[in-house]
CSV table of C-alpha atoms and ligand atoms in Angstrom, one decimal:
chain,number,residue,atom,x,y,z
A,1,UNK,CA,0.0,0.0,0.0
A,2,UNK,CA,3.0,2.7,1.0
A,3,UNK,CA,4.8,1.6,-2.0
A,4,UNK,CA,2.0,2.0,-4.1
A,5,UNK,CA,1.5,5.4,-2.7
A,6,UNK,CA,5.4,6.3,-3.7
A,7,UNK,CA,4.8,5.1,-6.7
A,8,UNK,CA,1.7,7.4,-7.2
A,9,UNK,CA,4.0,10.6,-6.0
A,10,UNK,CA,6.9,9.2,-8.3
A,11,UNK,CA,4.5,9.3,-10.9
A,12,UNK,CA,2.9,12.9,-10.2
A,13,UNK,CA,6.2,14.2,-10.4
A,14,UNK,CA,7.4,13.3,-13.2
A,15,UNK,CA,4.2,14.4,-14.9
A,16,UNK,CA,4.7,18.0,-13.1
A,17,UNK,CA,8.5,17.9,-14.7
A,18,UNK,CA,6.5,17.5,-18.0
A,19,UNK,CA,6.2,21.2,-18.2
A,20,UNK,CA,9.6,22.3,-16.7
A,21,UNK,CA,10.3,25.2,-19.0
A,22,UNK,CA,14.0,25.8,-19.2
A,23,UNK,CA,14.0,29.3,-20.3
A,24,UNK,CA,11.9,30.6,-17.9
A,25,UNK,CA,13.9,28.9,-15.1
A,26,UNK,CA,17.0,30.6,-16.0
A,27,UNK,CA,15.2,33.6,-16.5
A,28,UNK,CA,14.3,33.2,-12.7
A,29,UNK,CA,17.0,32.3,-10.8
A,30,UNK,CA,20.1,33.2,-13.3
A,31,UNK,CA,19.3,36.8,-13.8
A,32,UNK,CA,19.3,39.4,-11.2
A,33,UNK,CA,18.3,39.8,-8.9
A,34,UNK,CA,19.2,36.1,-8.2
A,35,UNK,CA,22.4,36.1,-10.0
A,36,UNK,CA,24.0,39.6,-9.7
A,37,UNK,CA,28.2,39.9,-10.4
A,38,UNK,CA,28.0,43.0,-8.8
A,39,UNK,CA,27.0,41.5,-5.6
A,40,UNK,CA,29.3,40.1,-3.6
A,41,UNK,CA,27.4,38.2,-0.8
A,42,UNK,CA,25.6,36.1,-3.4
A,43,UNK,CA,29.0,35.2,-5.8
A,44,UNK,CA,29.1,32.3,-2.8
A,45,UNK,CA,26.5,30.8,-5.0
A,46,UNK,CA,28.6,30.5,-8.0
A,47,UNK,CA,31.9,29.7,-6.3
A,48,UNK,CA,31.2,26.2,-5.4
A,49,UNK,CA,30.8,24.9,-8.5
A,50,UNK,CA,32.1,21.4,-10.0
A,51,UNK,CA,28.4,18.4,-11.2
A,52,UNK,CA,25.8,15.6,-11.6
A,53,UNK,CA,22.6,14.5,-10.7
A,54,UNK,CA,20.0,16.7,-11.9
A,55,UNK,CA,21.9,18.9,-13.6
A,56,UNK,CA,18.9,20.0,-16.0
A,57,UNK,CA,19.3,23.6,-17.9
A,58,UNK,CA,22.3,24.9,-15.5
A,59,UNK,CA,26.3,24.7,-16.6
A,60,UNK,CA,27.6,26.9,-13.8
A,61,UNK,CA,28.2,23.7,-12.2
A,62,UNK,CA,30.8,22.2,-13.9
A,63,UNK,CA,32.9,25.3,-15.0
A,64,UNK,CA,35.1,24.8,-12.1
A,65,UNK,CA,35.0,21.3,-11.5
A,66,UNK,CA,36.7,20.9,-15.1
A,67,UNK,CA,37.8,23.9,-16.5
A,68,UNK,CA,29.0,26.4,-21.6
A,69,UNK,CA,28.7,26.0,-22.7
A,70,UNK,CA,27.4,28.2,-25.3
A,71,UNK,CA,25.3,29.9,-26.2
A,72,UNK,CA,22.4,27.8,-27.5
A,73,UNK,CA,23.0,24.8,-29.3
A,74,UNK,CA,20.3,23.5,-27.4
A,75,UNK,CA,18.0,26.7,-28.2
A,76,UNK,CA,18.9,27.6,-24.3
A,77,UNK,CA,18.1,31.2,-23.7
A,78,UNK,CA,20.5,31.8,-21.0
A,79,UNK,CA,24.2,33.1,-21.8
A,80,UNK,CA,26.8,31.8,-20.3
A,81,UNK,CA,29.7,33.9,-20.5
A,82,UNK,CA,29.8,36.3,-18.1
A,83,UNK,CA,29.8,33.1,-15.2
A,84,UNK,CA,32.0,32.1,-17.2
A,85,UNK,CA,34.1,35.0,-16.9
A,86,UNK,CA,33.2,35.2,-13.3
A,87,UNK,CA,34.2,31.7,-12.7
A,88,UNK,CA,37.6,32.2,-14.3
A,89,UNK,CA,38.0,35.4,-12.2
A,90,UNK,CA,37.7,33.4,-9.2
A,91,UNK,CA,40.8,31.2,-10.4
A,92,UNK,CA,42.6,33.9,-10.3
A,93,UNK,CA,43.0,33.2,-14.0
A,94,UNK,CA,42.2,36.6,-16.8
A,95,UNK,CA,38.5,37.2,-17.6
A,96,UNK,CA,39.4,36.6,-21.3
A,97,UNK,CA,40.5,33.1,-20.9
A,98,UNK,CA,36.6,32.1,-20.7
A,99,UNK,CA,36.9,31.2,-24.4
A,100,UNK,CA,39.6,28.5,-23.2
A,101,UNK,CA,37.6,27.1,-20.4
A,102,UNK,CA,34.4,26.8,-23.0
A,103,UNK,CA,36.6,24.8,-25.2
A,104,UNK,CA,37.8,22.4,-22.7
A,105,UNK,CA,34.5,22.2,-20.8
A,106,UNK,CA,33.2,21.0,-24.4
A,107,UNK,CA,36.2,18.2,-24.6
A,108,UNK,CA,35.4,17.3,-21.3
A,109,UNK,CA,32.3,16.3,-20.8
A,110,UNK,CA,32.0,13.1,-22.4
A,111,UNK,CA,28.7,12.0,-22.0
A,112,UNK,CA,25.1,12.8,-20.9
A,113,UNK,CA,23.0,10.3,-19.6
A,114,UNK,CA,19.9,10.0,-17.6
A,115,UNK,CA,19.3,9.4,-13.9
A,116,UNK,CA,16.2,9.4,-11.3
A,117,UNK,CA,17.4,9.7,-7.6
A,118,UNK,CA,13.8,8.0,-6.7
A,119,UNK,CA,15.6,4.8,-7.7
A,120,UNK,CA,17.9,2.8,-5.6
A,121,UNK,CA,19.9,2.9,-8.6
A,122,UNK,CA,19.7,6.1,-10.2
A,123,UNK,CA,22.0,5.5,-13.0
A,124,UNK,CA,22.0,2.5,-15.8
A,125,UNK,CA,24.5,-0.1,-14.0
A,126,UNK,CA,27.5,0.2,-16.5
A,127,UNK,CA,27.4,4.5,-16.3
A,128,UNK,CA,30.3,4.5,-13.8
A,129,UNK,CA,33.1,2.6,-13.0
A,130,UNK,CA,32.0,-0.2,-10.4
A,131,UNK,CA,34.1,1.3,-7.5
A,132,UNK,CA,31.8,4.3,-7.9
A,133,UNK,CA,32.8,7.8,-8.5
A,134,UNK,CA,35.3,9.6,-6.8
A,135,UNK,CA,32.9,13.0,-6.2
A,136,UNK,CA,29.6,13.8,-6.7
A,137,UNK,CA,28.3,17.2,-7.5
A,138,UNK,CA,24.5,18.4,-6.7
A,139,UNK,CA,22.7,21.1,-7.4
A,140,UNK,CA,19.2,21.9,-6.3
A,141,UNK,CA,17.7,18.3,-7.3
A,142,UNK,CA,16.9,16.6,-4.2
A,143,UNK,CA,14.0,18.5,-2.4
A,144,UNK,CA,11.9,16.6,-4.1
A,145,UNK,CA,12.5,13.5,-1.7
A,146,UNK,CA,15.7,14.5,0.3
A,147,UNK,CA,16.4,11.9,2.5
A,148,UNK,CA,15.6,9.1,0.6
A,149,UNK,CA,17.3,10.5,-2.5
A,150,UNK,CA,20.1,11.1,-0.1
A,151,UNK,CA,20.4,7.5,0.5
A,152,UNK,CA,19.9,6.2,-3.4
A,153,UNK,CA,22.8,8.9,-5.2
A,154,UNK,CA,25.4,7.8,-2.0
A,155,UNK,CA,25.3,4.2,-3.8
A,156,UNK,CA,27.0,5.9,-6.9
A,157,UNK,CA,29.8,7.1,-4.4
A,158,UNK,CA,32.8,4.9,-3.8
A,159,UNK,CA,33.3,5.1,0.0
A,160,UNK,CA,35.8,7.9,0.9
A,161,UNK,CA,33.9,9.8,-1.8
A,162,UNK,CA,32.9,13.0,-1.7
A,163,UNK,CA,29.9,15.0,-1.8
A,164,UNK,CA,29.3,18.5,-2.8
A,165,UNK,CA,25.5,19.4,-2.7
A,166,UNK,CA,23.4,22.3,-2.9
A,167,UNK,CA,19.9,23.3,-2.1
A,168,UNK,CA,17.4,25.3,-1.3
A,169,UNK,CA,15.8,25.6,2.8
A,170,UNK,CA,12.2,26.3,3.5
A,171,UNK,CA,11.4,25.8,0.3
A,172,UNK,CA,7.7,23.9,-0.3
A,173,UNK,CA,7.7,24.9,-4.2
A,174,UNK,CA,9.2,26.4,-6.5
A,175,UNK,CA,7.6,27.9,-10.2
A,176,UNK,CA,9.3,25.8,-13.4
A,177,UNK,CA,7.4,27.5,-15.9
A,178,UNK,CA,3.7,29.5,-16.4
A,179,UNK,CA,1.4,27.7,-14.2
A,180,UNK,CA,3.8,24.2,-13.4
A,181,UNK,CA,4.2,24.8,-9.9
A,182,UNK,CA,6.5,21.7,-9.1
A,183,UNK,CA,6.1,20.8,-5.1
A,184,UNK,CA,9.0,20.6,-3.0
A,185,UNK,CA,10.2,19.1,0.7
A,186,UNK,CA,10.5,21.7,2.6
A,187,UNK,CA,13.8,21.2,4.9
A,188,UNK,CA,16.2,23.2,7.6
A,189,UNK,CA,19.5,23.0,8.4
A,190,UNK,CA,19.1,20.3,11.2
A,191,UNK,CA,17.3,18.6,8.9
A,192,UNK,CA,19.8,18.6,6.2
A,193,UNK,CA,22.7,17.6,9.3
A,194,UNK,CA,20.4,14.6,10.3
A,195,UNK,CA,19.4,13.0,6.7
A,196,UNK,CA,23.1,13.1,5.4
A,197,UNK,CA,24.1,11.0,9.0
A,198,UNK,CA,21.3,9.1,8.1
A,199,UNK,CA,22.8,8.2,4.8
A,200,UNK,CA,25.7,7.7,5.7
A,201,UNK,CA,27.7,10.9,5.2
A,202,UNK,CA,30.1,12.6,7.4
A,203,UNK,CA,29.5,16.3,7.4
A,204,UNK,CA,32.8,18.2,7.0
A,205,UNK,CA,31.1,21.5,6.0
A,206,UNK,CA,28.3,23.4,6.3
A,207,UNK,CA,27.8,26.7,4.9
A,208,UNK,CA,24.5,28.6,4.7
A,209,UNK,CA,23.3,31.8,2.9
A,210,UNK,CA,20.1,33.7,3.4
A,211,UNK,CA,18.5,35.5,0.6
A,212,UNK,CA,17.6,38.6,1.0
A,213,UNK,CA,14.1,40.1,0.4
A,214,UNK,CA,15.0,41.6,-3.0
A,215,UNK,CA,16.0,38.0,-3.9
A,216,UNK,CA,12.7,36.7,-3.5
A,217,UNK,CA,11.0,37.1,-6.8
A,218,UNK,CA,7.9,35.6,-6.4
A,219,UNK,CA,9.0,31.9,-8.0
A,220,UNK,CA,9.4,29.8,-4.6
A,221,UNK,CA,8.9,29.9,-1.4
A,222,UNK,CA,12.7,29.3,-0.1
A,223,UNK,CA,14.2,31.3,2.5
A,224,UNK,CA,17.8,30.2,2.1
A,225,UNK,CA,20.2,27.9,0.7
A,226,UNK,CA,22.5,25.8,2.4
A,227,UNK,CA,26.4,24.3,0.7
A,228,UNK,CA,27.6,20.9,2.1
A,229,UNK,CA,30.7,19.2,1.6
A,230,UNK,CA,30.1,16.0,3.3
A,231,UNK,CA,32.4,12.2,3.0
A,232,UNK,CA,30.8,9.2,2.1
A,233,UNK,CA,31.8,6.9,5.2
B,301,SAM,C1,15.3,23.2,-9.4
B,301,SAM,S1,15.9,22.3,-10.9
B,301,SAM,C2,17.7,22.5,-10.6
B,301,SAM,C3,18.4,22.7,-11.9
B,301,SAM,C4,19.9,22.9,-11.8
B,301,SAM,N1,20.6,21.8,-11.2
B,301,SAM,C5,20.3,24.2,-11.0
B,301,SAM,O1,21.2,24.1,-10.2
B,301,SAM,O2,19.6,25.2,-11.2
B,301,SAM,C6,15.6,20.7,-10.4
B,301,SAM,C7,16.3,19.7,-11.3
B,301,SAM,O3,16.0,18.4,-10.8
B,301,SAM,C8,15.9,17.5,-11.8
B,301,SAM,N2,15.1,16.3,-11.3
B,301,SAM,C9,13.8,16.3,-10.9
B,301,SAM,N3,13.4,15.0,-10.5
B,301,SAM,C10,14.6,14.3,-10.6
B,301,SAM,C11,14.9,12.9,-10.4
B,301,SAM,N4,13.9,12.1,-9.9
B,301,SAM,N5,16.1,12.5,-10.6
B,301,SAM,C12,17.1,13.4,-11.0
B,301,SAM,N6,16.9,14.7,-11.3
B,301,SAM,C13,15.6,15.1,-11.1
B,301,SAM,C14,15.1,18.3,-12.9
B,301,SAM,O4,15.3,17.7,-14.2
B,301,SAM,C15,15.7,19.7,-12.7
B,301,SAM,O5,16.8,19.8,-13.6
């Protein structure tokens, strides 16, 4: 009976994800007042960057982690180059070697490939090398089922592994597009400390940024959003 009813939210989700509109979620929460350069209290956001699960319409991820992608080969809206020169700022490296770090992001990344953290195993069984990966990068994609997604993405982590996550706090929804209001777990910073012991993570860092009022544009309900860098035990 509980299964079945998991099954049923599984389900409901993934029909609200139907109408996730790409361009209007960038336009929400990559723009300013969400994503200003001139702003140094919310750069944090962009300095953590490396990726994985659930990586959907956003690059700024991996632009560290390996050194976007471009404009619109996918008919994205969103341009990419000045987090691109931000990125490289923070390295300490010239603003106009962003052309360099495109090209080798493009080398890079080898593949795409699908995954659902509401399965125990996300990813097809051959995606990674049996020993599991040595890092896993996420961003925003768990507050859909935290905990138990928690639990199902660890299984893609060789122990020793790390994990560098991001999300949102208080957040019940959040706006993918006109009218697809996608609901969300809403979860706090104890919360966040007790689901990753849970899992089976050792917290090494915690790090937690509240948005201000001017940030909240009407798209979600969040009142912050917390960085961990945690160890798979
Ligand atoms: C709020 S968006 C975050 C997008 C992006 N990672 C970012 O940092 O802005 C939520 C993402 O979670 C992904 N997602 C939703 N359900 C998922 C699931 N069961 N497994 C993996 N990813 C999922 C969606 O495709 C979407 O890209």
């Amino acid at each position: 009976m509980e299964e079945k009813g998991a099954e049923n939210g599984v389900a409901a989700m993934a029909a609200c994800y139907q109408g996730f509109d790409p361009a209007e979620y960038l336009q929400s929460n990559y723009t300013p007042p969400r994503a200003d350069f001139e702003r140094k209290d919310i750069l944090l956001l962009l300095s953590l960057s490396l990726t994985f699960p659930g990586d959907g319409p956003t690059l700024y991820q991996v632009m560290s982690g390996s050194e976007e992608l471009l404009q619109d080969e996918g008919g994205c809206s969103l341009d990419w180059t000045p987090f691109l020169q931000h990125v490289c700022k923070l390295e300490g490296r010239r603003p106009s070697a962003w052309t360099e770090k495109a090209a080798r992001l493009r080398q890079v990344i080898v593949d795409i490939v699908p995954i659902d953290v509401n399965r125990p195993q996300p990813l097809a069984h051959d995606a990674l090398p049996s020993a599991g990966a040595d890092c896993l990068v996420s961003c925003f994609c768990l507050e859909s089922a935290f905990t138990r997604a928690l639990g199902h993405i660890g299984r893609l982590l060789r122990p020793g592994g790390h994990l560098l996550l991001i999300g949102t706090l208080g957040m019940s929804y959040y706006m993918a597009g006109a009218g697809v209001k996608i609901p969300t777990v809403p979860v706090n910073e104890a919360q966040v400390c007790a689901s990753l012991k849970e899992s089976g993570y050792t917290l090494i860092r915690l790090e937690v940024y509240t948005l201000r009022q001017d940030m909240n544009v009407g798209t979600d309900d969040a009142y912050g959003v917390f960085f961990v860098k945690a160890m798979k035990e």
